[in-house]
């Protein structure tokens, strides 16, 4: 009842839960906010069929590093476990499971979540989260005039040639990302334009 009351007054208890979790695990608020902002921008560029995953993508982006409190290695697995099993007031079990899967998918191979990639909107959310984390680690603010992203039956990433030359490390990581998607049968095409 309390949760429904808060939602009716435009105060979502889930926002408070996410903020509390970020505080508890000492998450860098700026980094998390940058990942969330870029992930949502990329997700919008991918044109999902519904807005159902927008909030879960935002919250997953904000909580993607909670596993660092446990270990530097495999932190995405620890984060996924924490988010799925934590007491997060306002969240349903299903929402926590969705967020957990998104967080688990943030790095490494995609076979671990292969069964849910058949949902086009979920696959788009995974792609947006992975690329936004990749750009955040490279300390790059995405400029969507130089970066275009599409996903239908395959992923198409158009990058300006000058941007690639200016960020050579990212080129390497995007190629690795291409391999991860190829492993699960999704063609990932990268085009450099003038």
PDB file of C-alpha atoms in Angstrom:
ATOM      1  CA  UNK A   1       0.000   0.000   0.000  1.00  0.00           C
ATOM      2  CA  UNK A   2       2.820   2.385   0.923  1.00  0.00           C
ATOM      3  CA  UNK A   3       4.504   1.738  -2.418  1.00  0.00           C
ATOM      4  CA  UNK A   4       1.287   2.452  -4.342  1.00  0.00           C
ATOM      5  CA  UNK A   5       0.742   5.640  -2.341  1.00  0.00           C
ATOM      6  CA  UNK A   6       4.266   6.903  -3.102  1.00  0.00           C
ATOM      7  CA  UNK A   7       3.874   6.160  -6.811  1.00  0.00           C
ATOM      8  CA  UNK A   8       0.585   8.104  -6.884  1.00  0.00           C
ATOM      9  CA  UNK A   9       2.412  11.116  -5.413  1.00  0.00           C
ATOM     10  CA  UNK A  10       5.162  10.831  -8.048  1.00  0.00           C
ATOM     11  CA  UNK A  11       7.682   9.576  -5.499  1.00  0.00           C
ATOM     12  CA  UNK A  12       8.805   6.119  -6.530  1.00  0.00           C
ATOM     13  CA  UNK A  13      10.096   4.084  -3.608  1.00  0.00           C
ATOM     14  CA  UNK A  14      12.316   2.175  -6.041  1.00  0.00           C
ATOM     15  CA  UNK A  15      14.341   5.340  -6.643  1.00  0.00           C
ATOM     16  CA  UNK A  16      14.971   5.571  -2.893  1.00  0.00           C
ATOM     17  CA  UNK A  17      15.970   1.886  -2.804  1.00  0.00           C
ATOM     18  CA  UNK A  18      18.458   2.312  -5.659  1.00  0.00           C
ATOM     19  CA  UNK A  19      19.957   5.413  -4.028  1.00  0.00           C
ATOM     20  CA  UNK A  20      20.207   3.585  -0.702  1.00  0.00           C
ATOM     21  CA  UNK A  21      21.945   0.641  -2.363  1.00  0.00           C
ATOM     22  CA  UNK A  22      24.376   2.983  -4.140  1.00  0.00           C
ATOM     23  CA  UNK A  23      25.187   4.659  -0.822  1.00  0.00           C
ATOM     24  CA  UNK A  24      25.569   1.351   1.012  1.00  0.00           C
ATOM     25  CA  UNK A  25      28.027  -0.046  -1.548  1.00  0.00           C
ATOM     26  CA  UNK A  26      29.871   3.285  -2.022  1.00  0.00           C
ATOM     27  CA  UNK A  27      29.125   3.536  -5.731  1.00  0.00           C
ATOM     28  CA  UNK A  28      30.756   6.428  -7.581  1.00  0.00           C
ATOM     29  CA  UNK A  29      27.629   8.464  -8.290  1.00  0.00           C
ATOM     30  CA  UNK A  30      29.147  10.389 -11.218  1.00  0.00           C
ATOM     31  CA  UNK A  31      30.370   7.275 -13.031  1.00  0.00           C
ATOM     32  CA  UNK A  32      27.077   5.482 -12.475  1.00  0.00           C
ATOM     33  CA  UNK A  33      25.115   8.528 -13.612  1.00  0.00           C
ATOM     34  CA  UNK A  34      27.210   8.844 -16.771  1.00  0.00           C
ATOM     35  CA  UNK A  35      26.650   5.172 -17.622  1.00  0.00           C
ATOM     36  CA  UNK A  36      22.902   5.539 -17.026  1.00  0.00           C
ATOM     37  CA  UNK A  37      22.662   8.687 -19.143  1.00  0.00           C
ATOM     38  CA  UNK A  38      24.571   7.182 -22.072  1.00  0.00           C
ATOM     39  CA  UNK A  39      22.781   3.822 -21.841  1.00  0.00           C
ATOM     40  CA  UNK A  40      19.381   5.527 -22.005  1.00  0.00           C
ATOM     41  CA  UNK A  41      20.477   7.697 -24.939  1.00  0.00           C
ATOM     42  CA  UNK A  42      21.725   4.642 -26.840  1.00  0.00           C
ATOM     43  CA  UNK A  43      18.612   2.664 -25.972  1.00  0.00           C
ATOM     44  CA  UNK A  44      16.443   5.482 -27.349  1.00  0.00           C
ATOM     45  CA  UNK A  45      18.561   5.505 -30.515  1.00  0.00           C
ATOM     46  CA  UNK A  46      17.847   1.760 -30.904  1.00  0.00           C
ATOM     47  CA  UNK A  47      14.086   2.508 -30.968  1.00  0.00           C
ATOM     48  CA  UNK A  48      12.651  -0.180 -28.649  1.00  0.00           C
ATOM     49  CA  UNK A  49       9.074  -1.289 -29.293  1.00  0.00           C
ATOM     50  CA  UNK A  50       7.996  -0.241 -25.777  1.00  0.00           C
ATOM     51  CA  UNK A  51       9.243   1.746 -22.794  1.00  0.00           C
ATOM     52  CA  UNK A  52       8.929  -1.245 -20.442  1.00  0.00           C
ATOM     53  CA  UNK A  53      12.679  -1.662 -19.875  1.00  0.00           C
ATOM     54  CA  UNK A  54      13.692   2.003 -19.611  1.00  0.00           C
ATOM     55  CA  UNK A  55      13.524   2.232 -15.809  1.00  0.00           C
ATOM     56  CA  UNK A  56      15.139  -1.190 -15.305  1.00  0.00           C
ATOM     57  CA  UNK A  57      17.952  -0.181 -17.675  1.00  0.00           C
ATOM     58  CA  UNK A  58      18.497   3.052 -15.749  1.00  0.00           C
ATOM     59  CA  UNK A  59      18.543   1.302 -12.375  1.00  0.00           C
ATOM     60  CA  UNK A  60      20.801  -1.481 -13.691  1.00  0.00           C
ATOM     61  CA  UNK A  61      23.191   1.145 -15.018  1.00  0.00           C
ATOM     62  CA  UNK A  62      23.291   2.885 -11.654  1.00  0.00           C
ATOM     63  CA  UNK A  63      23.898  -0.398  -9.786  1.00  0.00           C
ATOM     64  CA  UNK A  64      26.212  -2.132 -12.276  1.00  0.00           C
ATOM     65  CA  UNK A  65      29.274  -1.775 -10.016  1.00  0.00           C
ATOM     66  CA  UNK A  66      27.828  -2.922  -6.657  1.00  0.00           C
ATOM     67  CA  UNK A  67      29.753  -6.184  -7.047  1.00  0.00           C
ATOM     68  CA  UNK A  68      33.054  -4.317  -6.645  1.00  0.00           C
ATOM     69  CA  UNK A  69      32.321  -4.369  -2.904  1.00  0.00           C
ATOM     70  CA  UNK A  70      32.876  -8.146  -3.074  1.00  0.00           C
ATOM     71  CA  UNK A  71      35.669  -8.531  -5.638  1.00  0.00           C
ATOM     72  CA  UNK A  72      37.356  -6.804  -8.571  1.00  0.00           C
ATOM     73  CA  UNK A  73      37.241 -10.015 -10.583  1.00  0.00           C
ATOM     74  CA  UNK A  74      33.830 -11.211 -11.644  1.00  0.00           C
ATOM     75  CA  UNK A  75      32.213  -8.135 -10.123  1.00  0.00           C
ATOM     76  CA  UNK A  76      29.389  -8.311 -12.666  1.00  0.00           C
ATOM     77  CA  UNK A  77      28.421 -11.753 -11.318  1.00  0.00           C
ATOM     78  CA  UNK A  78      28.510 -10.512  -7.725  1.00  0.00           C
ATOM     79  CA  UNK A  79      26.495  -7.418  -8.677  1.00  0.00           C
ATOM     80  CA  UNK A  80      23.883  -9.551 -10.431  1.00  0.00           C
ATOM     81  CA  UNK A  81      23.557 -11.774  -7.348  1.00  0.00           C
ATOM     82  CA  UNK A  82      23.302  -8.807  -4.976  1.00  0.00           C
ATOM     83  CA  UNK A  83      20.645  -7.035  -7.042  1.00  0.00           C
ATOM     84  CA  UNK A  84      18.565 -10.177  -7.501  1.00  0.00           C
ATOM     85  CA  UNK A  85      18.671 -11.146  -3.819  1.00  0.00           C
ATOM     86  CA  UNK A  86      18.829  -7.818  -1.969  1.00  0.00           C
ATOM     87  CA  UNK A  87      15.921  -6.403  -0.045  1.00  0.00           C
ATOM     88  CA  UNK A  88      15.030  -3.498  -2.342  1.00  0.00           C
ATOM     89  CA  UNK A  89      11.733  -2.003  -1.145  1.00  0.00           C
ATOM     90  CA  UNK A  90       9.307  -1.195  -3.952  1.00  0.00           C
ATOM     91  CA  UNK A  91      10.762  -3.669  -6.442  1.00  0.00           C
ATOM     92  CA  UNK A  92       8.988  -6.808  -7.543  1.00  0.00           C
ATOM     93  CA  UNK A  93      10.898 -10.073  -7.796  1.00  0.00           C
ATOM     94  CA  UNK A  94      10.509  -9.892 -11.562  1.00  0.00           C
ATOM     95  CA  UNK A  95      12.014  -6.386 -11.746  1.00  0.00           C
ATOM     96  CA  UNK A  96      14.988  -7.463  -9.649  1.00  0.00           C
ATOM     97  CA  UNK A  97      15.510 -10.520 -11.868  1.00  0.00           C
ATOM     98  CA  UNK A  98      15.400  -8.344 -15.007  1.00  0.00           C
ATOM     99  CA  UNK A  99      17.919  -5.920 -13.509  1.00  0.00           C
ATOM    100  CA  UNK A 100      20.095  -8.825 -12.410  1.00  0.00           C
ATOM    101  CA  UNK A 101      20.188 -10.244 -15.947  1.00  0.00           C
ATOM    102  CA  UNK A 102      21.073  -6.852 -17.414  1.00  0.00           C
ATOM    103  CA  UNK A 103      23.871  -6.434 -14.872  1.00  0.00           C
ATOM    104  CA  UNK A 104      25.177  -9.955 -15.507  1.00  0.00           C
ATOM    105  CA  UNK A 105      25.272  -9.172 -19.235  1.00  0.00           C
ATOM    106  CA  UNK A 106      27.340  -6.005 -18.788  1.00  0.00           C
ATOM    107  CA  UNK A 107      30.605  -7.709 -19.717  1.00  0.00           C
ATOM    108  CA  UNK A 108      32.077 -10.924 -21.019  1.00  0.00           C
ATOM    109  CA  UNK A 109      30.348 -13.508 -23.164  1.00  0.00           C
ATOM    110  CA  UNK A 110      26.646 -13.306 -23.840  1.00  0.00           C
ATOM    111  CA  UNK A 111      25.945 -17.043 -23.760  1.00  0.00           C
ATOM    112  CA  UNK A 112      25.145 -16.753 -20.043  1.00  0.00           C
ATOM    113  CA  UNK A 113      21.970 -14.815 -20.915  1.00  0.00           C
ATOM    114  CA  UNK A 114      21.370 -16.271 -24.388  1.00  0.00           C
ATOM    115  CA  UNK A 115      17.785 -17.319 -23.671  1.00  0.00           C
ATOM    116  CA  UNK A 116      16.608 -13.756 -22.949  1.00  0.00           C
ATOM    117  CA  UNK A 117      18.362 -12.212 -25.957  1.00  0.00           C
ATOM    118  CA  UNK A 118      15.473 -13.480 -28.087  1.00  0.00           C
ATOM    119  CA  UNK A 119      13.483 -10.519 -26.714  1.00  0.00           C
ATOM    120  CA  UNK A 120      14.515  -7.682 -29.086  1.00  0.00           C
ATOM    121  CA  UNK A 121      14.006  -4.918 -26.509  1.00  0.00           C
ATOM    122  CA  UNK A 122      16.027  -6.791 -23.894  1.00  0.00           C
ATOM    123  CA  UNK A 123      18.839  -7.357 -26.421  1.00  0.00           C
ATOM    124  CA  UNK A 124      18.802  -3.625 -27.208  1.00  0.00           C
ATOM    125  CA  UNK A 125      19.010  -2.798 -23.486  1.00  0.00           C
ATOM    126  CA  UNK A 126      21.975  -5.171 -23.102  1.00  0.00           C
ATOM    127  CA  UNK A 127      23.743  -3.586 -26.067  1.00  0.00           C
ATOM    128  CA  UNK A 128      23.133  -0.060 -24.762  1.00  0.00           C
ATOM    129  CA  UNK A 129      24.414  -0.955 -21.278  1.00  0.00           C
ATOM    130  CA  UNK A 130      27.520  -2.746 -22.567  1.00  0.00           C
ATOM    131  CA  UNK A 131      28.497   0.066 -24.932  1.00  0.00           C
ATOM    132  CA  UNK A 132      27.879   2.793 -22.344  1.00  0.00           C
ATOM    133  CA  UNK A 133      30.092   0.956 -19.823  1.00  0.00           C
ATOM    134  CA  UNK A 134      32.749   0.495 -22.496  1.00  0.00           C
ATOM    135  CA  UNK A 135      32.727   4.245 -23.227  1.00  0.00           C
ATOM    136  CA  UNK A 136      32.737   5.130 -19.520  1.00  0.00           C
ATOM    137  CA  UNK A 137      35.811   2.967 -18.875  1.00  0.00           C
ATOM    138  CA  UNK A 138      37.530   4.654 -21.812  1.00  0.00           C
ATOM    139  CA  UNK A 139      36.499   8.018 -20.301  1.00  0.00           C
ATOM    140  CA  UNK A 140      34.643   9.048 -23.445  1.00  0.00           C
ATOM    141  CA  UNK A 141      31.420  11.037 -23.524  1.00  0.00           C
ATOM    142  CA  UNK A 142      29.370   9.660 -26.414  1.00  0.00           C
ATOM    143  CA  UNK A 143      28.768  12.194 -29.144  1.00  0.00           C
ATOM    144  CA  UNK A 144      25.802  10.870 -31.067  1.00  0.00           C
ATOM    145  CA  UNK A 145      26.650  13.023 -34.060  1.00  0.00           C
ATOM    146  CA  UNK A 146      29.729  10.786 -34.463  1.00  0.00           C
ATOM    147  CA  UNK A 147      28.173   7.517 -33.333  1.00  0.00           C
ATOM    148  CA  UNK A 148      25.004   5.928 -34.764  1.00  0.00           C
ATOM    149  CA  UNK A 149      23.615   2.656 -33.512  1.00  0.00           C
ATOM    150  CA  UNK A 150      20.865   0.448 -34.983  1.00  0.00           C
ATOM    151  CA  UNK A 151      19.641  -3.048 -34.147  1.00  0.00           C
ATOM    152  CA  UNK A 152      17.048  -5.053 -36.044  1.00  0.00           C
ATOM    153  CA  UNK A 153      18.122  -8.523 -37.157  1.00  0.00           C
ATOM    154  CA  UNK A 154      21.735  -7.366 -36.740  1.00  0.00           C
ATOM    155  CA  UNK A 155      23.664  -4.599 -35.001  1.00  0.00           C
ATOM    156  CA  UNK A 156      24.986  -1.723 -37.095  1.00  0.00           C
ATOM    157  CA  UNK A 157      27.406   0.768 -35.577  1.00  0.00           C
ATOM    158  CA  UNK A 158      28.400   3.744 -37.717  1.00  0.00           C
ATOM    159  CA  UNK A 159      31.389   5.686 -36.407  1.00  0.00           C
ATOM    160  CA  UNK A 160      33.124   8.691 -37.947  1.00  0.00           C
ATOM    161  CA  UNK A 161      36.647   7.855 -39.080  1.00  0.00           C
ATOM    162  CA  UNK A 162      38.119  10.775 -37.143  1.00  0.00           C
ATOM    163  CA  UNK A 163      36.518   9.501 -33.936  1.00  0.00           C
ATOM    164  CA  UNK A 164      38.087   6.053 -34.427  1.00  0.00           C
ATOM    165  CA  UNK A 165      41.520   7.628 -35.009  1.00  0.00           C
ATOM    166  CA  UNK A 166      41.095   9.768 -31.898  1.00  0.00           C
ATOM    167  CA  UNK A 167      40.081   6.777 -29.697  1.00  0.00           C
ATOM    168  CA  UNK A 168      42.167   3.759 -30.835  1.00  0.00           C
ATOM    169  CA  UNK A 169      41.685   1.792 -27.597  1.00  0.00           C
ATOM    170  CA  UNK A 170      37.923   1.896 -27.982  1.00  0.00           C
ATOM    171  CA  UNK A 171      38.271   0.468 -31.479  1.00  0.00           C
ATOM    172  CA  UNK A 172      39.895  -2.613 -29.944  1.00  0.00           C
ATOM    173  CA  UNK A 173      37.114  -3.024 -27.353  1.00  0.00           C
ATOM    174  CA  UNK A 174      34.366  -2.519 -29.930  1.00  0.00           C
ATOM    175  CA  UNK A 175      35.938  -5.281 -32.033  1.00  0.00           C
ATOM    176  CA  UNK A 176      35.899  -7.547 -28.946  1.00  0.00           C
ATOM    177  CA  UNK A 177      32.246  -6.624 -28.451  1.00  0.00           C
ATOM    178  CA  UNK A 178      31.606  -7.597 -32.048  1.00  0.00           C
ATOM    179  CA  UNK A 179      33.064 -11.072 -31.308  1.00  0.00           C
ATOM    180  CA  UNK A 180      30.831 -11.543 -28.240  1.00  0.00           C
ATOM    181  CA  UNK A 181      27.697 -10.811 -30.279  1.00  0.00           C
ATOM    182  CA  UNK A 182      28.878 -13.032 -33.127  1.00  0.00           C
ATOM    183  CA  UNK A 183      29.187 -15.921 -30.612  1.00  0.00           C
ATOM    184  CA  UNK A 184      25.438 -15.756 -29.935  1.00  0.00           C
ATOM    185  CA  UNK A 185      24.538 -15.501 -33.608  1.00  0.00           C
ATOM    186  CA  UNK A 186      23.992 -11.740 -33.866  1.00  0.00           C
ATOM    187  CA  UNK A 187      25.846 -10.071 -36.729  1.00  0.00           C
ATOM    188  CA  UNK A 188      27.595  -6.891 -35.567  1.00  0.00           C
ATOM    189  CA  UNK A 189      28.679  -4.609 -38.399  1.00  0.00           C
ATOM    190  CA  UNK A 190      31.001  -1.657 -37.798  1.00  0.00           C
ATOM    191  CA  UNK A 191      31.254   1.025 -40.447  1.00  0.00           C
ATOM    192  CA  UNK A 192      33.643   3.968 -40.409  1.00  0.00           C
ATOM    193  CA  UNK A 193      32.351   6.929 -42.362  1.00  0.00           C
ATOM    194  CA  UNK A 194      33.979  10.204 -43.368  1.00  0.00           C
TER     195      UNK A 194
END
